[in-house]
CSV table of N, CA and C and ligand atoms in Angstrom, one decimal:
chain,number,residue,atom,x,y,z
A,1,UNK,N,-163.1,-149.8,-69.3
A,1,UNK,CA,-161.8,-150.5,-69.3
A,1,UNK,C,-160.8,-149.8,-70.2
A,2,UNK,N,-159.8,-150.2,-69.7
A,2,UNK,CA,-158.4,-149.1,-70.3
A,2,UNK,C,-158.2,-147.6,-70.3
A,3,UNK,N,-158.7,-147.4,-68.8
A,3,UNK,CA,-158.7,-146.2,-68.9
A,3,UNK,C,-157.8,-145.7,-67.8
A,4,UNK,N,-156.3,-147.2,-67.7
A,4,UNK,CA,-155.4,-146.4,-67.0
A,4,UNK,C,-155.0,-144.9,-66.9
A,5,UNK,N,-154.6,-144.2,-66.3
A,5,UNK,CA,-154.0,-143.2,-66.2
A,5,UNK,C,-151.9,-142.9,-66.5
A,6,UNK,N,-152.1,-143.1,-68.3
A,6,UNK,CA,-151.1,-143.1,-68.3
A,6,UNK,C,-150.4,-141.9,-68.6
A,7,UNK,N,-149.1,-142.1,-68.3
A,7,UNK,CA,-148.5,-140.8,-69.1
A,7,UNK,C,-147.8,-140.9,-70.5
A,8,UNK,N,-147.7,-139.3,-71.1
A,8,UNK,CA,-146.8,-139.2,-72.3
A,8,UNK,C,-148.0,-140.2,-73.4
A,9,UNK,N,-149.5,-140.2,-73.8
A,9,UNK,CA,-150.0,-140.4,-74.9
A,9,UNK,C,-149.9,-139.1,-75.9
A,10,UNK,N,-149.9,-139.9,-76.9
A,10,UNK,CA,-149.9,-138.4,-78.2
A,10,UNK,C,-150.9,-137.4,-77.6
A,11,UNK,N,-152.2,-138.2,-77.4
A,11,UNK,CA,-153.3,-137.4,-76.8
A,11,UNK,C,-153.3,-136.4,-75.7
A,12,UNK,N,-152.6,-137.1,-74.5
A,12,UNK,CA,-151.9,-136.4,-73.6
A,12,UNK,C,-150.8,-134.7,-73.7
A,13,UNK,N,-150.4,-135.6,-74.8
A,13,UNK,CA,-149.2,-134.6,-75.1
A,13,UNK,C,-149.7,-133.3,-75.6
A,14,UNK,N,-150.4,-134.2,-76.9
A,14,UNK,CA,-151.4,-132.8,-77.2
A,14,UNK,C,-152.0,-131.8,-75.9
A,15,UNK,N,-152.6,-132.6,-75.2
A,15,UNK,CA,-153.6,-131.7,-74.3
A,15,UNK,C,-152.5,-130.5,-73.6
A,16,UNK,N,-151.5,-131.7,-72.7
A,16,UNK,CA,-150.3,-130.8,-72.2
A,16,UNK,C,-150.0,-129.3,-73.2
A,17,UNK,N,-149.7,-129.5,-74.2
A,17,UNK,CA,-149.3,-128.8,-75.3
A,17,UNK,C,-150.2,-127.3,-75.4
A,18,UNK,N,-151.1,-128.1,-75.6
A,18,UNK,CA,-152.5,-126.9,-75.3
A,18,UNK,C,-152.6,-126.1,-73.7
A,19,UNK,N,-152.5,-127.1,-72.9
A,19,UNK,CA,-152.3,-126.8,-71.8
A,19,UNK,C,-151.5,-125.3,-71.2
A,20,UNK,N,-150.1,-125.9,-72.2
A,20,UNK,CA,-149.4,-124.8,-72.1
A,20,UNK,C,-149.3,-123.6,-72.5
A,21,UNK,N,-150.1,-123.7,-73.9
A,21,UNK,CA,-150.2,-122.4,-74.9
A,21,UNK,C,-151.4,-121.5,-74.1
A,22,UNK,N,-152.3,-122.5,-73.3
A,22,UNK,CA,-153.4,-121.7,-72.7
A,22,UNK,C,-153.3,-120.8,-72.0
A,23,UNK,N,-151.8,-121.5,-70.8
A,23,UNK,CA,-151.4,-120.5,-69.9
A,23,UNK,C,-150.5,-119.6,-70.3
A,24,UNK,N,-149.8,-119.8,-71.6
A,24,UNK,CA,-149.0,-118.4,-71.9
A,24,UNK,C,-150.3,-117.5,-72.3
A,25,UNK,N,-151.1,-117.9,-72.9
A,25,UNK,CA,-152.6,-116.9,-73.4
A,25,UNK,C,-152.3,-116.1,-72.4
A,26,UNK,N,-152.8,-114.4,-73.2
A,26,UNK,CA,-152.8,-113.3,-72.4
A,26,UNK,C,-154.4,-112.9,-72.4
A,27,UNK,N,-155.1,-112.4,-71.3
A,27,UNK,CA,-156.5,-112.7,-71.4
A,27,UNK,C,-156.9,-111.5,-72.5
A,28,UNK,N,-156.2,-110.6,-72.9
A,28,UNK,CA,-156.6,-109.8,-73.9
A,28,UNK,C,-155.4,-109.1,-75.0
A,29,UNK,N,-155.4,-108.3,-75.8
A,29,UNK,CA,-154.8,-108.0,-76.6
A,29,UNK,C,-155.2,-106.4,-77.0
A,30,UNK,N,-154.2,-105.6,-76.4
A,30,UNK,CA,-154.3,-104.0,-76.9
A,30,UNK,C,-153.8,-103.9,-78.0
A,31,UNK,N,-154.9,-103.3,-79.0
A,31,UNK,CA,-154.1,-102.6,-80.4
A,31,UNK,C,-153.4,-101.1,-79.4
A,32,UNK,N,-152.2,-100.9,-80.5
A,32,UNK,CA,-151.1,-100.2,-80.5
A,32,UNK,C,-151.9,-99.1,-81.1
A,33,UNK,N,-152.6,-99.1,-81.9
A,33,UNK,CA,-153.2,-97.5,-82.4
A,33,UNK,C,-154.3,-97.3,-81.5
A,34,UNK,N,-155.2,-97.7,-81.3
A,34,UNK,CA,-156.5,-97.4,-80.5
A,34,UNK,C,-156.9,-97.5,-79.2
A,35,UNK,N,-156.2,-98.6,-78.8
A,35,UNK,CA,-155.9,-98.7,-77.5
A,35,UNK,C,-156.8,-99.5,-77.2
A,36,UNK,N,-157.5,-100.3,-77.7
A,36,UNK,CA,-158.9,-101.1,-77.9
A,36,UNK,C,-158.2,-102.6,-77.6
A,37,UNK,N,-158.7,-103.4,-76.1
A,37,UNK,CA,-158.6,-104.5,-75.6
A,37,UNK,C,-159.5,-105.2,-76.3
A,38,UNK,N,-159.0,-105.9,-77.0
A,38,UNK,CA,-160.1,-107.3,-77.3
A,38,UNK,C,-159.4,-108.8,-77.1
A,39,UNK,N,-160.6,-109.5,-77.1
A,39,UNK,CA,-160.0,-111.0,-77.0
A,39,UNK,C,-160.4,-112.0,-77.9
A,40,UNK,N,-160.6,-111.6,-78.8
A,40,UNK,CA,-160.7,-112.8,-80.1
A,40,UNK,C,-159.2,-112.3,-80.8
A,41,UNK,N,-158.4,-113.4,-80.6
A,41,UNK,CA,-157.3,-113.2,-81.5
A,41,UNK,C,-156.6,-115.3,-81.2
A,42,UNK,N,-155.7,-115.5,-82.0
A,42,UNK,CA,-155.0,-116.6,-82.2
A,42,UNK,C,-154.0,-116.8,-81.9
A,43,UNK,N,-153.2,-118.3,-81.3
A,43,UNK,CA,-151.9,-118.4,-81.7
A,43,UNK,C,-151.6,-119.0,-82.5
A,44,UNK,N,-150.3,-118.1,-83.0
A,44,UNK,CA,-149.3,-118.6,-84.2
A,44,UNK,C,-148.3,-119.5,-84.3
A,45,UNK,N,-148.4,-120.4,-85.4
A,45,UNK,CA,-147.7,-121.2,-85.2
A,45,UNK,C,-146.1,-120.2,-85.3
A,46,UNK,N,-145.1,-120.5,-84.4
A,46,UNK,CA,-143.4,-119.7,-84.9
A,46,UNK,C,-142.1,-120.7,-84.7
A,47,UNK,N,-142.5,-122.0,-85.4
A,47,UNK,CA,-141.2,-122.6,-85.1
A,47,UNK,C,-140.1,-121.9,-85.2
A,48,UNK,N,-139.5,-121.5,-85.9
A,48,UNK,CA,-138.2,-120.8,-86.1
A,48,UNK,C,-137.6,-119.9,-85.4
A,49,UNK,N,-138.8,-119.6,-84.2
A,49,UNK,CA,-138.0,-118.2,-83.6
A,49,UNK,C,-137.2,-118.9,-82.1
A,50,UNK,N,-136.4,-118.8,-81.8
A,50,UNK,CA,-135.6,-119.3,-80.8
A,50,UNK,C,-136.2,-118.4,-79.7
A,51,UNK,N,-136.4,-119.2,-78.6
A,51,UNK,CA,-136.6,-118.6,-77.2
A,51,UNK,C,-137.8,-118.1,-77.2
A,52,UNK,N,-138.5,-118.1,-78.5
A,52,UNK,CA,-139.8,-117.5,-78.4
A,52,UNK,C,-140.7,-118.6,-77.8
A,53,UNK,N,-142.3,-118.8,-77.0
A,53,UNK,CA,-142.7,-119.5,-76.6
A,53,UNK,C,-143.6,-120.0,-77.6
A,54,UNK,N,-144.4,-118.9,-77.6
A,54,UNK,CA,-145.5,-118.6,-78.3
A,54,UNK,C,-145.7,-117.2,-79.4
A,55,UNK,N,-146.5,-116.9,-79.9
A,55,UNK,CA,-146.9,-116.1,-80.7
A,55,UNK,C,-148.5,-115.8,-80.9
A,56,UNK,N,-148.8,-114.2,-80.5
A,56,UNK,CA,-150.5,-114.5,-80.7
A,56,UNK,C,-150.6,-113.3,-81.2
A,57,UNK,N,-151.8,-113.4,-82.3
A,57,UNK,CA,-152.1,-112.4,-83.0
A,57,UNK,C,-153.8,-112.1,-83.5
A,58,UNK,N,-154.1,-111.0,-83.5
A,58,UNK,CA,-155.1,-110.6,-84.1
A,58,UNK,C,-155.4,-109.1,-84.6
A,59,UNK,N,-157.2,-109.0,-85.1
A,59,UNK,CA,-157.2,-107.8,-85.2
A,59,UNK,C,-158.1,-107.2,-84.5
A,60,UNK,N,-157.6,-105.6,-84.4
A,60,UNK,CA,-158.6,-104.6,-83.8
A,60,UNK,C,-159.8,-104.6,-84.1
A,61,UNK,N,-160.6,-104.9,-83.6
A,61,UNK,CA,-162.5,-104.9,-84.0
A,61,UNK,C,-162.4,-103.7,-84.5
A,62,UNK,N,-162.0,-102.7,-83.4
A,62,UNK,CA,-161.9,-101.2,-84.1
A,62,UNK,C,-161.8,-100.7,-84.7
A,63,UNK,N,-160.2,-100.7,-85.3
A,63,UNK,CA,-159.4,-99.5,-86.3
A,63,UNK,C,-158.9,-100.9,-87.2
A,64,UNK,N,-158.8,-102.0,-87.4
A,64,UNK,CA,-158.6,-103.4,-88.1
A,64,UNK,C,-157.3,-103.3,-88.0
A,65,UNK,N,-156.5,-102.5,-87.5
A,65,UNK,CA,-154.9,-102.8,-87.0
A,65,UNK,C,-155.2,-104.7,-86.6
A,66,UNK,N,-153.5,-105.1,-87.1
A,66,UNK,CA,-153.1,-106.1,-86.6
A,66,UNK,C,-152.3,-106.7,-85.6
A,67,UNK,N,-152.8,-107.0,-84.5
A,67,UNK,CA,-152.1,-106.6,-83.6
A,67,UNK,C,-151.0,-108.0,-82.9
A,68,UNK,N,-149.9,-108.1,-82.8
A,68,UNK,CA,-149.3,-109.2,-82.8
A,68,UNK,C,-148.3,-109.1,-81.0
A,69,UNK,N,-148.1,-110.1,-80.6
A,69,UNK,CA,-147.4,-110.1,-79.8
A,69,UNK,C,-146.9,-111.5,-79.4
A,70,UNK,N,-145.6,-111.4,-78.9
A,70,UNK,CA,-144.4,-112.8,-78.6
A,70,UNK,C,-144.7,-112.9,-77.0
A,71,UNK,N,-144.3,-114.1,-77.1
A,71,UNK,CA,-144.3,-114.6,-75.5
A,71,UNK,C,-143.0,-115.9,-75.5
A,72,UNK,N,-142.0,-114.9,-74.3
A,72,UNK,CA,-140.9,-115.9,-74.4
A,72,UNK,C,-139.8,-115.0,-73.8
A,73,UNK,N,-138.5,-115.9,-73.8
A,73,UNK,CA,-137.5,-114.5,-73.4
A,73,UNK,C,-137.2,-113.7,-73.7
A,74,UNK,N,-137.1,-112.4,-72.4
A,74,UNK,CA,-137.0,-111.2,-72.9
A,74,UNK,C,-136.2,-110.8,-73.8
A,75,UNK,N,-135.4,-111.5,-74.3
A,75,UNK,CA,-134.4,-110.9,-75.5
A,75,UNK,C,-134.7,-111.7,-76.5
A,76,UNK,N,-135.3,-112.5,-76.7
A,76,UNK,CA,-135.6,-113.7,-77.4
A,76,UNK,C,-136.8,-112.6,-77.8
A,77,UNK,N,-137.8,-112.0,-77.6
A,77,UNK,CA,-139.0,-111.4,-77.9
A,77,UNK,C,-138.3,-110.1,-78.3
A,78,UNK,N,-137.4,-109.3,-77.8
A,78,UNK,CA,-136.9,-108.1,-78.1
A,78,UNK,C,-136.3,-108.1,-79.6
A,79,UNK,N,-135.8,-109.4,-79.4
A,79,UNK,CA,-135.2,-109.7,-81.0
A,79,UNK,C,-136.2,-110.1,-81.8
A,80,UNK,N,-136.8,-110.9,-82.0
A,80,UNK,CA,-138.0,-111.2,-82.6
A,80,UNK,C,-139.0,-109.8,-82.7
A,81,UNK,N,-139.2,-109.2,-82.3
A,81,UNK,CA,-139.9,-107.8,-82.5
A,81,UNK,C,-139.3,-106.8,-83.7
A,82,UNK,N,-137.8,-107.2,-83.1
A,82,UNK,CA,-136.9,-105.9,-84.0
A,82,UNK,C,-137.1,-106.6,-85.5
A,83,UNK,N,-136.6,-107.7,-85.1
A,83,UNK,CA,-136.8,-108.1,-87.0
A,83,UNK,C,-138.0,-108.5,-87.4
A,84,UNK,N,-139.1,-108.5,-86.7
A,84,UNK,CA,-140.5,-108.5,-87.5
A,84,UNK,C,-140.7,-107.1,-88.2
A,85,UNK,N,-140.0,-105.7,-87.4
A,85,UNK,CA,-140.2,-104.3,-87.3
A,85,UNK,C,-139.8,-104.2,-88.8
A,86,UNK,N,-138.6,-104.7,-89.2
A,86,UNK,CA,-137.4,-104.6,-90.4
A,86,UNK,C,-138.5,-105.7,-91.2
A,87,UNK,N,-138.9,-107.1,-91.0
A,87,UNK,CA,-139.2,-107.1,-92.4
A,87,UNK,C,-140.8,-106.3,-92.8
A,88,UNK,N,-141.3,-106.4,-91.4
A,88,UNK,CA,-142.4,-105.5,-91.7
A,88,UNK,C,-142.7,-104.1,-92.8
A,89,UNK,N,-141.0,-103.4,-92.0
A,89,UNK,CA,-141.1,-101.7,-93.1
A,89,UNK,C,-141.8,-100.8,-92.6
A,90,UNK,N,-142.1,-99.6,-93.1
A,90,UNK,CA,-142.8,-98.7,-92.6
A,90,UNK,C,-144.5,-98.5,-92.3
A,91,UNK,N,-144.9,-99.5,-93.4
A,91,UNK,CA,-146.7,-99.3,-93.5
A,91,UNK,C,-146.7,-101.1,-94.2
A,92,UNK,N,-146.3,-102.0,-93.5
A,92,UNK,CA,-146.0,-103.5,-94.1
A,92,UNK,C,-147.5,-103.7,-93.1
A,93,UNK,N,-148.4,-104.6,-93.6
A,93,UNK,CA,-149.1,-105.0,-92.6
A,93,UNK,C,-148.3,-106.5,-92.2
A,94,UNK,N,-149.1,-106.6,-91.1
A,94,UNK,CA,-148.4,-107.5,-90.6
A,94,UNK,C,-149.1,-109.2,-90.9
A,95,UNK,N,-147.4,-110.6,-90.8
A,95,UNK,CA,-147.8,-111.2,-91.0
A,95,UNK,C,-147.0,-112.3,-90.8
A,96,UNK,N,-146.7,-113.4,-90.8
A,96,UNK,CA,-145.9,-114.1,-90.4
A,96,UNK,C,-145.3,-115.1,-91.3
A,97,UNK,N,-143.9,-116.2,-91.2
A,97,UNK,CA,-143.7,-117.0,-91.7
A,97,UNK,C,-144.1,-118.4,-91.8
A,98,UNK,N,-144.4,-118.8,-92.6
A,98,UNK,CA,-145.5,-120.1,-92.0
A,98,UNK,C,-144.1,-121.0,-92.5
A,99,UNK,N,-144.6,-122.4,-92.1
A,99,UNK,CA,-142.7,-123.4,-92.4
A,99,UNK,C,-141.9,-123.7,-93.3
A,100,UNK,N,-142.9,-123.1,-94.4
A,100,UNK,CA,-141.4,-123.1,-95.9
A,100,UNK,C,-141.5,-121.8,-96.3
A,101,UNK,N,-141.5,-121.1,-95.1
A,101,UNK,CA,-140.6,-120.0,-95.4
A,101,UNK,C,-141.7,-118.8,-96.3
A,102,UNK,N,-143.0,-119.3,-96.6
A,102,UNK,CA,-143.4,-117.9,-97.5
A,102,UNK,C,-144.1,-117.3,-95.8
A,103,UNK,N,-144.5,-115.9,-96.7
A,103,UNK,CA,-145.4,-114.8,-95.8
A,103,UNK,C,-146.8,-114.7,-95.8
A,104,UNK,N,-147.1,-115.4,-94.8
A,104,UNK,CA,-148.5,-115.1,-94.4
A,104,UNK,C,-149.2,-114.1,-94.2
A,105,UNK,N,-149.9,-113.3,-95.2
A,105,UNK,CA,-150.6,-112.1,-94.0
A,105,UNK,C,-151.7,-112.3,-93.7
A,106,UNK,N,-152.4,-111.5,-92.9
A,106,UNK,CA,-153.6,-111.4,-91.6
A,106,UNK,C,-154.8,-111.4,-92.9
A,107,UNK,N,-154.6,-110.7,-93.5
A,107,UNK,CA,-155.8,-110.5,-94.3
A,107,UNK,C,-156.9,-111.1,-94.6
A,108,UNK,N,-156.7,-112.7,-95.1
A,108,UNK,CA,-157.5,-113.2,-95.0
A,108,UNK,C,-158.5,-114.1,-93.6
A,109,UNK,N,-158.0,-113.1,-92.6
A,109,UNK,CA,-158.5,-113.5,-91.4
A,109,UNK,C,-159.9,-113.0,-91.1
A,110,UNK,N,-159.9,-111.9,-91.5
A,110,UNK,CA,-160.9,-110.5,-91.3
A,110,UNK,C,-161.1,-109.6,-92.5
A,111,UNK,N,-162.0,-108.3,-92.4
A,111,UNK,CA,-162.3,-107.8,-92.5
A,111,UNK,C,-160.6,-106.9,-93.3
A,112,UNK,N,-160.8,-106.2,-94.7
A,112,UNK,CA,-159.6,-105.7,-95.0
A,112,UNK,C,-159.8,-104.3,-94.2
A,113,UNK,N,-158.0,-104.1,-94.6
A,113,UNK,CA,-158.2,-102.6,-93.4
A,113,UNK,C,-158.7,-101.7,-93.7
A,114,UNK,N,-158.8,-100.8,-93.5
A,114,UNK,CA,-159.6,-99.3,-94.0
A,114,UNK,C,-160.6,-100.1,-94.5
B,1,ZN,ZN1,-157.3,-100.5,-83.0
């Protein structure tokens, strides 16, 4: 009993929600240095980024590169790339903003690099 078929429950929403992050999921993730597809990696939470959809990141089993990628409009991601690039730096590992604003890095996800 009560197991109308309603719509718009929190529960629901949630699922939808997941639903949706499942299908932006990309079935794999190429590191940029090694060229090594793997598929254990996460999404990230990115409220802040406009137009962005989603956000997923992980690391190379291989070379422990961090490998990150946006999902969302193409300039919406083009922008969001460029200024991850900028606060990243030259040899920044990579990492994200979590919602007040500090920097999260990957590090404690895995395995340190080298
Ligand atoms: Zn790699």
């Amino acid at each position: 009993m009560g197991e109308a078929k309603k719509r718009g429950t929190p529960q629901e929403r949630a699922e939808q929600a997941r639903a949706r992050l499942d299908a932006l999921r990309p079935a794999q993730l190429v590191c940029g240095a090694c060229k090594t597809a793997f598929t254990t990696f996460d999404a990230i939470p990115a409220p802040d980024l406009r137009g962005i959809d989603a956000v997923f990141g992980g690391q190379c089993p291989s070379c422990g590169n961090d490998v990150l990628i946006f999902k969302g409009e193409p300039q919406a991601v083009a922008d969001a790339m460029l200024a991850w690039e900028k606060m990243m730096g030259a040899d920044a590992k990579l990492g994200y903003q979590s919602d007040d604003g500090r920097h999260i890095a990957f590090e404690d996800k895995g395995e340190e690099l080298h």
